[in-house]
C-alpha positions as MATLAB code, in Angstrom:
seq = 'MSNTLVTLKVEQFKAIKWREIVISTLMPMVGILLFIMVWHSAAPGIKTSLGDFPQPKQVYEQWGNLVDEYTAEQERAAVFYERQEKRNAELLAKDPNAKLDVREFNGRPTFFDKVQTSLVTVLSGFLVATVIAIPVGIMIGLSQTLYSAINPLIQIFKPVSPLAWLPLVTLVVSAVYVSDSPAFSKSYIISLLTVSLCSLWPTMINTAVGVAGVSKDLVNVSRVLRLGWFTHVMKIVLPSAIPMMFTGLRISLGIAWMVLIAAEMLSQNPGLGKFVWDEFQNGSSDSLSRICLAILVIGLIGFLLDRAILMLQTYVNWDKGAVVR';
ca = [
     -37.648  -88.131   27.166;
     -38.567  -85.183   24.702;
     -40.086  -83.586   27.643;
     -36.827  -83.557   29.645;
     -34.600  -82.319   27.066;
     -36.950  -79.302   26.085;
     -36.718  -78.828   29.944;
     -33.072  -79.101   30.274;
     -32.710  -76.436   27.285;
     -35.071  -73.783   28.722;
     -32.931  -74.028   31.797;
     -29.820  -73.732   29.985;
     -31.354  -70.812   28.016;
     -32.621  -69.052   31.409;
     -28.842  -69.835   32.778;
     -27.262  -67.708   30.082;
     -26.246  -64.399   31.480;
     -28.094  -62.086   29.011;
     -27.750  -59.048   30.969;
     -23.842  -59.085   31.005;
     -23.986  -59.938   27.030;
     -26.071  -57.216   26.522;
     -24.062  -54.823   28.485;
     -20.690  -56.220   26.506;
     -21.927  -55.682   23.247;
     -25.083  -53.207   23.068;
     -23.488  -50.400   25.382;
     -20.417  -49.837   23.338;
     -22.396  -49.231   20.341;
     -24.783  -47.009   22.246;
     -21.324  -44.794   23.422;
     -20.051  -45.042   20.098;
     -23.459  -43.704   18.661;
     -23.770  -41.191   21.104;
     -20.343  -39.788   20.335;
     -21.302  -39.491   16.655;
     -24.213  -37.689   17.306;
     -22.736  -35.217   19.750;
     -19.771  -34.745   17.053;
     -22.320  -34.280   14.093;
     -24.427  -31.521   16.430;
     -21.134  -29.802   17.764;
     -18.961  -29.594   14.195;
     -20.898  -26.851   12.367;
     -20.650  -24.507   15.215;
     -16.737  -24.943   15.335;
     -15.044  -22.470   12.815;
     -11.172  -22.793   12.122;
      -9.252  -20.748    9.483;
      -9.424  -23.808    7.256;
     -13.331  -23.980    7.446;
     -15.931  -25.374    9.547;
     -14.753  -28.592   11.645;
     -15.842  -31.586    9.539;
     -18.727  -33.842   10.319;
     -18.487  -37.833   10.570;
     -19.767  -37.504    6.998;
     -16.845  -35.557    5.535;
     -14.450  -37.503    7.432;
     -16.099  -40.994    6.007;
     -15.709  -39.219    2.494;
     -11.953  -38.748    2.964;
     -11.559  -42.249    3.649;
     -13.303  -42.954    0.219;
     -10.857  -40.719   -1.480;
      -7.552  -42.257    0.420;
      -8.851  -45.566   -0.656;
      -8.990  -44.065   -4.251;
      -5.647  -42.912   -4.110;
      -4.286  -46.518   -2.862;
      -6.199  -47.795   -5.843;
      -4.751  -45.269   -8.331;
      -1.438  -45.836   -7.022;
      -1.220  -49.722   -6.983;
      -2.436  -49.421  -10.930;
       0.441  -46.975  -11.609;
       2.748  -49.739  -10.213;
       1.197  -52.256  -12.087;
       1.564  -50.422  -15.516;
       5.045  -49.484  -14.333;
       6.254  -52.867  -13.916;
       4.294  -54.241  -17.128;
       5.935  -51.788  -19.245;
       9.116  -52.867  -17.796;
       9.040  -56.564  -18.201;
       7.845  -55.695  -21.595;
      10.794  -53.527  -22.614;
      13.215  -56.135  -20.982;
      11.484  -58.777  -23.062;
      11.804  -56.944  -26.280;
      15.845  -56.503  -25.206;
      16.371  -60.098  -24.285;
      14.635  -61.001  -28.042;
      17.209  -58.981  -29.904;
      20.092  -59.663  -28.078;
      19.900  -62.750  -25.275;
      23.010  -61.192  -23.299;
      21.504  -57.790  -23.121;
      21.684  -55.847  -19.836;
      18.496  -55.540  -18.323;
      16.925  -52.351  -16.359;
      15.263  -53.640  -13.249;
      13.807  -50.924  -11.031;
      11.502  -50.433   -8.295;
       8.345  -48.360   -8.518;
       8.787  -45.117   -6.597;
       5.488  -44.011   -6.486;
       3.969  -41.294   -3.844;
       3.513  -43.260   -0.263;
      -0.206  -43.663    0.151;
      -2.136  -43.389    3.340;
      -2.023  -46.960    3.939;
       1.808  -47.093    3.359;
       2.539  -44.587    6.136;
       0.047  -46.728    8.327;
       2.463  -50.011    7.258;
       5.559  -47.339    8.252;
       4.237  -46.356   11.571;
       3.526  -50.243   12.553;
       7.017  -51.306   11.616;
       8.559  -48.291   13.376;
       6.678  -48.841   16.600;
       7.007  -52.594   16.855;
      10.747  -52.341   16.062;
      10.992  -49.576   18.896;
       8.774  -51.426   21.243;
      10.755  -54.850   20.888;
      13.746  -53.294   21.155;
      12.531  -51.663   24.372;
      11.388  -54.877   25.621;
      14.558  -56.715   25.179;
      16.158  -54.414   27.470;
      13.400  -53.692   29.927;
      12.498  -57.365   30.850;
      16.252  -58.866   31.475;
      16.913  -55.469   33.407;
      13.523  -55.692   35.373;
      14.088  -59.157   36.414;
      17.731  -58.682   37.685;
      16.727  -55.885   39.759;
      13.870  -57.515   40.770;
      15.961  -60.264   42.057;
      18.585  -58.282   43.812;
      18.036  -55.228   46.103;
      21.347  -54.152   45.703;
      21.074  -53.595   41.867;
      17.448  -52.144   42.257;
      19.027  -49.575   44.723;
      21.810  -48.795   42.253;
      19.648  -48.472   39.099;
      16.165  -47.271   40.614;
      17.332  -43.316   40.558;
      18.264  -43.882   36.927;
      14.754  -45.049   36.335;
      13.134  -42.331   38.136;
      15.320  -39.421   36.407;
      14.925  -40.631   32.741;
      11.276  -42.089   33.121;
       9.312  -38.621   32.768;
      11.579  -37.022   30.329;
       9.365  -36.130   27.202;
      10.023  -37.737   23.923;
      10.312  -33.870   22.670;
      13.293  -33.398   24.752;
      14.847  -36.936   23.609;
      14.575  -36.024   19.966;
      16.909  -33.507   19.629;
      19.689  -35.246   21.526;
      18.868  -38.700   19.416;
      18.724  -36.461   16.168;
      22.278  -35.240   16.795;
      23.834  -38.634   18.076;
      22.388  -40.550   15.191;
      23.553  -37.953   12.573;
      26.939  -37.890   14.138;
      27.294  -42.080   14.454;
      24.888  -43.391   11.556;
      26.871  -42.317    8.812;
      26.793  -44.466    5.448;
      26.722  -43.809    1.772;
      24.062  -46.225    1.356;
      22.342  -46.704    4.766;
      20.154  -49.907    5.144;
      17.734  -47.668    7.046;
      17.063  -44.103    6.815;
      17.875  -41.683    9.693;
      14.582  -40.622   10.347;
      13.382  -44.250   10.809;
      16.543  -44.788   13.399;
      15.486  -41.856   15.205;
      11.893  -42.571   15.576;
      12.951  -46.157   16.850;
      15.599  -44.930   19.501;
      13.016  -42.328   20.543;
      10.167  -44.927   21.026;
      12.486  -47.254   22.856;
      13.766  -44.775   25.061;
      10.266  -43.853   26.068;
       8.736  -46.912   26.526;
      11.211  -49.410   28.171;
      10.645  -47.998   31.719;
       6.789  -49.295   32.249;
       7.955  -52.760   31.737;
      11.099  -52.585   33.523;
       9.381  -51.258   36.641;
       6.538  -53.584   36.689;
       8.792  -56.390   35.664;
      10.655  -55.802   38.982;
       7.558  -55.467   40.868;
       6.450  -58.559   39.811;
       9.541  -60.176   40.356;
      10.079  -58.834   43.531;
       6.545  -59.920   44.724;
       6.971  -63.613   43.862;
       5.239  -65.997   46.937;
       8.183  -66.647   49.735;
       6.353  -70.054   49.299;
       7.338  -70.537   45.842;
      11.187  -69.341   46.549;
      11.369  -71.792   49.535;
      10.001  -74.466   47.430;
      12.866  -73.516   44.878;
      15.437  -73.819   47.587;
      14.194  -76.976   48.854;
      14.551  -78.508   45.546;
      17.933  -76.368   45.140;
      17.012  -75.273   41.557;
      19.730  -73.640   39.786;
      19.649  -69.679   39.084;
      18.418  -70.165   35.746;
      15.975  -72.843   36.416;
      14.577  -70.781   39.272;
      13.958  -67.804   36.976;
      12.368  -69.786   34.269;
      10.146  -72.214   36.544;
       9.559  -70.089   39.384;
      10.133  -66.373   38.746;
       8.626  -65.802   35.034;
       5.492  -67.636   35.628;
       4.737  -65.633   38.470;
       5.703  -62.301   37.315;
       3.732  -62.545   34.054;
       0.823  -60.531   35.010;
       2.737  -57.526   36.001;
       5.164  -57.985   33.269;
       2.210  -57.925   30.631;
       0.688  -55.156   32.293;
       4.043  -53.040   31.844;
       4.161  -54.299   28.320;
       0.545  -52.988   27.498;
       1.730  -49.472   29.335;
       4.817  -49.490   27.382;
       2.971  -50.059   23.755;
       0.600  -47.605   24.405;
       3.426  -45.193   25.315;
       5.429  -46.094   22.159;
       2.465  -45.613   19.891;
       1.881  -41.900   21.381;
       5.312  -40.975   21.277;
       5.964  -42.494   17.839;
       3.492  -39.676   16.099;
       5.532  -37.142   17.832;
       8.594  -38.575   16.808;
       7.431  -38.795   13.203;
       6.258  -35.323   13.076;
       9.525  -33.857   14.190;
      11.866  -36.554   12.536;
       9.764  -36.617    9.435;
       9.873  -40.179    9.532;
       6.899  -40.913    6.438;
       4.317  -42.533    8.902;
       1.112  -41.514   10.031;
       2.739  -38.676   12.338;
       4.209  -37.053    9.014;
       0.668  -37.474    7.668;
      -0.782  -35.303    9.941;
       1.687  -32.923    9.975;
       1.864  -32.478    6.014;
      -1.851  -32.122    6.136;
      -1.641  -29.289    8.813;
       0.933  -27.538    6.803;
      -1.069  -28.319    3.378;
      -4.058  -26.139    4.964;
      -6.649  -27.421    2.241;
     -10.148  -27.730    2.685;
      -9.964  -31.246    3.247;
      -6.876  -31.249    5.450;
      -9.178  -31.135    8.831;
     -11.118  -34.356    7.645;
      -7.817  -36.205    6.822;
      -6.492  -35.321   10.104;
      -9.628  -36.387   11.826;
      -9.610  -39.534   10.018;
      -5.964  -40.119   10.886;
      -6.418  -39.470   14.605;
      -9.623  -42.203   14.361;
      -7.078  -44.319   12.484;
      -4.269  -43.741   15.300;
      -6.785  -44.638   18.113;
      -8.052  -47.782   16.271;
      -4.818  -49.148   15.823;
      -3.642  -48.539   19.334;
      -6.634  -50.271   20.466;
      -6.040  -53.429   18.086;
      -2.324  -53.411   19.788;
      -3.571  -53.313   23.286;
      -5.895  -56.130   22.221;
      -2.959  -58.182   20.835;
      -1.055  -57.942   23.673;
      -3.967  -58.876   26.404;
      -4.544  -62.174   23.930;
      -0.807  -62.889   23.986;
      -0.923  -62.631   27.857;
      -3.974  -65.195   28.084;
      -2.094  -67.348   25.732;
       1.175  -67.374   27.852;
      -0.461  -66.923   31.385;
      -0.438  -70.118   33.565;
      -3.690  -69.267   35.310;
      -5.783  -69.806   32.605;
      -8.864  -68.771   34.578;
      -7.412  -65.297   35.240;
      -9.472  -62.255   34.537;
      -7.664  -60.204   32.218;
      -9.007  -56.862   30.924;
];
């Protein structure tokens, strides 16, 4: 019996696809190491107006400096609130009806605050674009007449650069969004709208293509069952169009992230784009290292956003055996 179990385990061990495991885990590390080695070797030979191009070690040191800045700012905030609470407690001890002075800590935004601002802005813009693009994509995918009417507009506006949209969006927002105490800053609204305008087209087009490509057999089944329009869309069209729809969403999110950095540079929204622009304008010896670090963080966040959409697609896809990559 024990020999049979041992033989079975050996067979299971042999059945494991070790070559695929090695390729999927080891090769990415090899690629990254090669990139770091080339970067480390080539950087000293690149001379700029701010000095030598930074090596990976110098960029990593800036990561430590940014973490230290964040920690120092958090300590300042803690001291500020502790002092405020102590002052208010003394006021209440003297007069229970005293008017308390409660203020928010207005410290300098750190690198991590700017990452958070960029994420909020890009996800807001992407959400607005998705809310517009998917319903419109379904409508034009179901109706050839609507598609013929809207497709020229898609083809005209799809290739427009965010740099072309920004002046127009800035002027319109400045004229329309007027308030003494705005709930959101103008720079946030401008960045959000620019991201939405540039990122909605891939989702719209891919949704329309996915809807138009629904199997004729499934459409005939829907007709035989006499499904209503809404039920037909929810039970037949959407499940069939999900792969194409998510392809569009992944492209849109990637475009949104790229557009955001340019939009923040010009609109001065306090995110990663402004961080890169400020460091470029600063011109200190550490600026190049900080810009390189910001580029790596931007790329890593973009990669994680794409993986998040991929996981969501795997979760909602009706075909759990489908390969998504």
